[in-house]
Amino acid sequence: RLDVARTRRPQVRAKYSALIPRAVVTRSGHTSMTPPNEKCVLAKHLQSRVRLATGAGAHQRRGVSLLPRSTAGGASAAPSSGDDAGVASTPPPPGLVKGFVRGLRGRMAADANFPFKLGAEVTLDEFMTVLVNVGVRGDPTGWLLGDKLQVLCQMLTAAVNDVILVYCLAPVKDDGSAAAAKKEKSAEPEIAHVFQEGDFTTGQRIRCYLDKGKFYAGVGALSCTVSMFLALALSGQMQKITPEYLFRALMTGALHMGISANTRYQIVNGIERVLFSVLPNNVAKAASVVTRLLNNLLGARLWIVMTTVTGLA
């Protein structure tokens, strides 16, 4: 009752000041906290206040607390904290950028050299793309606007392909929630590339190669078709854009990424696994750069062979 009295507003406290308990000495000499004639009134008042507190939603929406201070904090905080916890525990919808960043963190946790490998691959491929175009088109200062746009398109396509190749073949160290979710989907451990360290069966490694090949074939078909379309459109050769030409571009991209790139980068990951396990870190990084450079040179030669076979050249 004392708690109820303290939670009332000043005007309510003044209005019901007569109901506040006071120590009264009776004729028998005993001390009573409430005069006998006020006990019934105070009891009725408390009952009405409790009914209002449990049934009046409008008062709660206006922020008026109808519970005693000793219990109002816990009673009012418990539902709100539960609601907040429910909202906070609900994960936001996974976005492409957020998933990519989370994947980067997982790959860096599994391999501290992953950023170096990704940067080396993109840098080498961009350098080779510019070098080849300079050899074919001549001095860059004499390039027309269409030539510059074509080279830029080639560089963007190469960068996207490189990031996808290196990113999807890197092992990932998942957190507890992600690992639990994957265990619910499949009891088999996930393998990133054929030569990944771990207790994987031969069937799992073969299935990894085939799955990556299908995935890269789709990526290569899309990227090559879009790249060839933009190259012809920017150079003013729209008459060459035919369904047959686009189909040749689609097949060339699928073969290049699904077979050539998939096989070469699987081997590169296996070589780097050995290099970083037996050599000092700096020496292994230098050997990794040389390995990826040779891989890019071989990939360029195989690309020429595939464009000749499909007739895209």
Coordinates of C-alpha atoms in Angstrom, one line a residue:
R1 CA 0.0 0.0 0.0
L2 CA 2.9 2.4 0.7
D3 CA 4.2 1.6 -2.9
V4 CA 0.8 2.5 -4.4
A5 CA 0.7 5.7 -2.5
R6 CA 4.2 6.7 -3.7
T7 CA 3.4 6.1 -7.4
R8 CA 0.4 8.5 -7.5
R9 CA 0.7 11.9 -8.9
P10 CA 0.7 14.9 -6.6
Q11 CA -2.9 15.8 -7.3
V12 CA -4.0 12.2 -6.8
R13 CA -1.9 12.0 -3.6
A14 CA -3.6 15.2 -2.3
K15 CA -7.1 13.9 -3.3
Y16 CA -6.6 10.6 -1.5
S17 CA -4.4 11.9 1.3
A18 CA -7.0 10.6 3.8
L19 CA -6.4 7.1 2.6
I20 CA -2.7 7.0 3.3
P21 CA -2.0 4.7 6.2
R22 CA -1.0 6.3 9.5
A23 CA 0.0 4.8 12.8
V24 CA -2.9 4.9 15.2
V25 CA -2.9 3.8 18.8
T26 CA -6.2 2.1 19.8
R27 CA -7.9 2.0 23.2
S28 CA -6.4 -1.4 23.9
G29 CA -2.9 0.0 23.5
H30 CA -2.1 -1.7 20.3
T31 CA -0.7 0.1 17.3
S32 CA -2.6 -0.1 14.0
M33 CA -1.3 1.3 10.6
T34 CA -4.8 2.1 9.4
P35 CA -7.8 3.5 11.3
P36 CA -10.7 0.9 11.4
N37 CA -13.1 3.2 9.6
E38 CA -10.7 3.7 6.7
K39 CA -9.7 0.1 6.0
C40 CA -12.7 -0.8 3.9
V41 CA -12.4 2.4 1.9
L42 CA -8.8 1.8 1.2
A43 CA -9.4 -1.8 0.2
K44 CA -12.1 -0.8 -2.3
H45 CA -9.8 1.8 -3.7
L46 CA -7.0 -0.6 -4.2
Q47 CA -9.3 -3.1 -5.9
S48 CA -10.5 -0.5 -8.3
R49 CA -6.9 0.6 -9.1
V50 CA -5.9 -3.0 -9.8
R51 CA -8.9 -3.5 -12.2
L52 CA -7.9 -0.3 -14.0
A53 CA -4.3 -1.5 -14.2
T54 CA -5.2 -4.8 -15.7
G55 CA -8.0 -3.7 -18.1
A56 CA -7.3 -0.1 -19.2
G57 CA -5.2 -0.2 -22.3
A58 CA -5.8 3.4 -23.0
H59 CA -4.0 4.4 -19.8
Q60 CA -1.0 2.3 -20.8
R61 CA -0.9 3.8 -24.2
R62 CA -0.7 7.3 -22.6
G63 CA 2.2 6.1 -20.5
V64 CA 0.4 6.2 -17.1
S65 CA 1.6 3.5 -14.8
L66 CA -1.1 2.0 -12.7
L67 CA 1.1 -0.5 -10.8
P68 CA 3.1 0.1 -7.6
R69 CA 6.6 1.3 -8.2
S70 CA 8.1 -1.8 -6.7
T71 CA 6.4 -4.0 -9.3
A72 CA 5.7 -1.6 -12.1
G73 CA 9.3 -1.6 -13.3
G74 CA 9.6 -5.3 -13.5
A75 CA 6.1 -5.9 -14.9
S76 CA 6.4 -3.2 -17.5
A77 CA 9.9 -4.0 -18.5
A78 CA 9.5 -7.7 -18.8
P79 CA 7.1 -7.6 -21.8
S80 CA 9.0 -4.9 -23.6
S81 CA 12.3 -6.6 -23.1
G82 CA 10.8 -9.8 -24.4
D83 CA 9.4 -8.0 -27.5
D84 CA 12.7 -6.3 -28.1
A85 CA 14.5 -9.6 -27.8
G86 CA 12.2 -11.2 -30.2
V87 CA 12.7 -8.4 -32.7
A88 CA 16.5 -8.3 -32.2
S89 CA 16.8 -12.1 -32.6
T90 CA 15.0 -12.0 -35.9
P91 CA 17.8 -11.7 -38.5
P92 CA 17.4 -9.1 -41.2
P93 CA 16.8 -10.4 -44.8
P94 CA 20.1 -11.5 -46.2
G95 CA 21.3 -9.0 -48.8
L96 CA 23.9 -9.6 -51.5
V97 CA 26.4 -7.2 -50.0
K98 CA 25.9 -8.4 -46.5
G99 CA 26.3 -12.0 -47.5
F100 CA 29.5 -11.1 -49.5
V101 CA 31.0 -9.3 -46.5
R102 CA 30.1 -12.1 -44.2
G103 CA 31.7 -14.6 -46.7
L104 CA 34.9 -12.4 -46.8
R105 CA 35.2 -12.6 -43.0
G106 CA 34.7 -16.3 -43.0
R107 CA 37.3 -16.8 -45.6
M108 CA 39.8 -14.5 -43.9
A109 CA 39.2 -16.5 -40.7
A110 CA 40.0 -19.7 -42.5
D111 CA 43.0 -18.4 -44.5
A112 CA 44.8 -15.2 -43.4
N113 CA 46.4 -15.0 -46.9
F114 CA 43.0 -14.9 -48.7
P115 CA 43.1 -11.0 -49.2
F116 CA 46.5 -11.3 -50.7
K117 CA 45.5 -14.1 -53.1
L118 CA 42.4 -12.2 -54.2
G119 CA 44.3 -8.9 -54.7
A120 CA 47.1 -10.7 -56.6
E121 CA 44.7 -12.4 -59.0
V122 CA 42.7 -9.3 -59.8
T123 CA 45.8 -7.1 -60.3
L124 CA 47.6 -9.6 -62.5
D125 CA 44.5 -10.1 -64.7
E126 CA 43.8 -6.4 -65.1
F127 CA 47.5 -5.8 -66.0
M128 CA 47.4 -8.5 -68.6
T129 CA 44.1 -7.2 -70.1
V130 CA 45.6 -3.7 -70.5
L131 CA 48.8 -5.1 -71.9
V132 CA 47.1 -7.3 -74.5
N133 CA 44.9 -4.4 -75.7
V134 CA 47.9 -2.1 -76.0
G135 CA 49.6 -4.8 -78.1
V136 CA 46.5 -5.1 -80.3
R137 CA 45.3 -1.5 -80.5
G138 CA 48.6 0.4 -80.3
D139 CA 49.3 3.5 -78.2
P140 CA 46.5 4.2 -75.7
T141 CA 46.6 7.9 -76.4
G142 CA 45.3 7.2 -79.9
W143 CA 42.3 5.1 -78.8
L144 CA 38.9 6.3 -79.8
L145 CA 36.1 6.5 -77.2
G146 CA 34.6 3.2 -78.4
D147 CA 38.0 1.5 -77.9
K148 CA 38.3 2.9 -74.4
L149 CA 34.9 1.7 -73.5
Q150 CA 35.6 -1.8 -74.9
V151 CA 38.8 -2.1 -72.8
L152 CA 36.9 -0.8 -69.8
C153 CA 34.2 -3.4 -70.3
Q154 CA 36.8 -6.2 -70.7
M155 CA 38.5 -5.1 -67.5
L156 CA 35.3 -5.1 -65.5
T157 CA 34.3 -8.5 -66.8
A158 CA 37.8 -9.9 -66.0
A159 CA 37.6 -8.4 -62.5
V160 CA 34.2 -9.9 -61.8
N161 CA 35.3 -13.4 -63.1
D162 CA 38.4 -13.3 -61.0
V163 CA 36.6 -12.4 -57.8
I164 CA 34.0 -15.1 -58.3
L165 CA 36.7 -17.7 -59.1
V166 CA 38.9 -16.9 -56.1
Y167 CA 36.0 -16.3 -53.7
C168 CA 34.1 -19.5 -54.4
L169 CA 37.1 -21.8 -54.2
A170 CA 38.3 -20.5 -50.8
P171 CA 37.6 -22.4 -47.6
V172 CA 35.2 -20.8 -45.2
K173 CA 35.3 -20.8 -41.4
D174 CA 31.6 -20.5 -40.3
D175 CA 30.4 -19.2 -37.0
G176 CA 28.3 -21.3 -34.7
S177 CA 24.9 -20.3 -36.1
A178 CA 25.9 -20.8 -39.8
A179 CA 27.5 -24.1 -39.0
A180 CA 24.4 -25.3 -37.2
A181 CA 22.2 -24.2 -40.1
K182 CA 24.3 -26.1 -42.6
K183 CA 24.3 -29.2 -40.5
E184 CA 20.5 -29.2 -40.5
K185 CA 20.5 -29.0 -44.3
S186 CA 23.2 -31.6 -44.9
A187 CA 25.2 -34.0 -42.8
E188 CA 28.2 -33.8 -45.2
P189 CA 30.9 -31.2 -44.6
E190 CA 31.2 -28.6 -47.3
I191 CA 34.3 -28.7 -49.5
A192 CA 35.5 -25.5 -51.2
H193 CA 38.0 -27.0 -53.8
V194 CA 39.2 -30.4 -54.8
F195 CA 42.5 -30.2 -52.9
Q196 CA 41.2 -28.7 -49.7
E197 CA 42.7 -30.2 -46.5
G198 CA 40.3 -32.3 -44.6
D199 CA 38.8 -35.8 -44.3
F200 CA 36.9 -35.8 -47.6
T201 CA 36.2 -38.8 -49.7
T202 CA 37.2 -39.1 -53.4
G203 CA 33.5 -39.0 -54.3
Q204 CA 33.1 -35.7 -52.4
R205 CA 36.1 -34.2 -54.2
I206 CA 34.8 -35.3 -57.6
R207 CA 31.4 -33.9 -56.9
C208 CA 33.0 -30.6 -55.8
Y209 CA 34.7 -30.3 -59.2
L210 CA 31.5 -31.1 -61.1
D211 CA 29.4 -28.7 -59.0
K212 CA 31.9 -25.9 -59.3
G213 CA 32.1 -26.6 -63.1
K214 CA 28.3 -26.2 -63.5
F215 CA 28.3 -23.0 -61.4
Y216 CA 31.3 -21.4 -63.3
A217 CA 29.8 -22.5 -66.6
G218 CA 26.7 -20.4 -65.9
V219 CA 28.7 -17.4 -64.7
G220 CA 31.0 -17.6 -67.8
A221 CA 28.1 -17.9 -70.2
L222 CA 26.4 -14.8 -68.8
S223 CA 29.5 -12.7 -68.5
C224 CA 30.9 -13.6 -71.9
T225 CA 27.5 -12.9 -73.7
V226 CA 27.1 -9.5 -72.0
S227 CA 30.7 -8.6 -72.6
M228 CA 30.6 -9.4 -76.3
F229 CA 27.2 -7.6 -76.7
L230 CA 28.6 -4.4 -75.1
A231 CA 31.8 -4.6 -77.1
L232 CA 30.0 -4.7 -80.4
A233 CA 27.5 -2.1 -79.3
L234 CA 30.1 0.3 -78.1
S235 CA 32.2 -0.1 -81.3
G236 CA 29.1 0.6 -83.5
Q237 CA 28.9 -2.9 -84.9
M238 CA 25.3 -3.7 -84.1
Q239 CA 24.8 -5.6 -87.3
K240 CA 27.0 -8.4 -86.0
I241 CA 24.8 -8.9 -83.0
T242 CA 22.8 -12.0 -84.1
P243 CA 21.3 -14.9 -82.2
E244 CA 24.0 -17.1 -83.7
Y245 CA 26.8 -14.8 -82.5
L246 CA 25.3 -14.5 -79.0
F247 CA 25.0 -18.3 -78.9
R248 CA 28.6 -18.7 -79.8
A249 CA 29.6 -16.2 -77.1
L250 CA 27.5 -18.1 -74.6
M251 CA 29.1 -21.5 -75.4
T252 CA 32.6 -20.0 -75.4
G253 CA 32.1 -18.4 -71.9
A254 CA 30.6 -21.6 -70.5
L255 CA 33.5 -23.8 -71.8
H256 CA 36.1 -21.3 -70.7
M257 CA 34.8 -20.9 -67.1
G258 CA 33.3 -24.3 -66.6
I259 CA 36.2 -26.4 -67.9
S260 CA 39.3 -24.3 -68.4
A261 CA 39.1 -21.9 -65.5
N262 CA 37.6 -24.4 -63.1
T263 CA 40.4 -26.9 -63.7
R264 CA 43.2 -24.4 -63.7
Y265 CA 42.1 -22.6 -60.5
Q266 CA 41.4 -25.9 -58.7
I267 CA 45.1 -26.8 -59.4
V268 CA 46.3 -23.4 -58.3
N269 CA 44.6 -23.8 -55.0
G270 CA 46.2 -27.2 -54.5
I271 CA 49.6 -25.8 -55.3
E272 CA 49.2 -22.8 -53.0
R273 CA 48.1 -25.1 -50.2
V274 CA 51.5 -26.9 -50.5
L275 CA 53.4 -23.6 -50.9
F276 CA 52.0 -21.9 -47.8
S277 CA 52.5 -25.1 -45.7
V278 CA 56.2 -25.8 -46.5
L279 CA 57.7 -22.3 -47.3
P280 CA 58.0 -19.1 -45.3
N281 CA 55.1 -16.8 -45.7
N282 CA 56.9 -14.2 -47.8
V283 CA 58.5 -16.8 -50.1
A284 CA 55.1 -18.6 -50.4
K285 CA 53.5 -15.3 -51.5
A286 CA 56.1 -14.7 -54.2
A287 CA 55.7 -18.2 -55.4
S288 CA 51.9 -17.7 -55.4
V289 CA 52.2 -14.6 -57.6
V290 CA 54.3 -16.6 -60.1
T291 CA 51.9 -19.5 -60.1
R292 CA 48.9 -17.2 -60.8
L293 CA 50.8 -15.3 -63.5
L294 CA 51.5 -18.5 -65.3
N295 CA 47.9 -19.6 -64.8
N296 CA 46.7 -16.4 -66.5
L297 CA 49.1 -16.8 -69.4
L298 CA 47.8 -20.4 -69.9
G299 CA 44.2 -19.2 -69.6
A300 CA 44.8 -16.6 -72.3
R301 CA 46.1 -19.2 -74.7
L302 CA 43.3 -21.6 -74.0
W303 CA 40.8 -18.7 -74.5
I304 CA 42.1 -18.2 -78.0
V305 CA 41.8 -21.9 -78.7
M306 CA 38.2 -22.0 -77.5
T307 CA 37.2 -18.9 -79.6
T308 CA 38.6 -20.6 -82.6
V309 CA 36.8 -23.9 -81.9
T310 CA 33.4 -22.2 -81.4
G311 CA 33.9 -19.7 -84.2
L312 CA 33.7 -16.7 -82.0
A313 CA 37.1 -15.5 -83.1

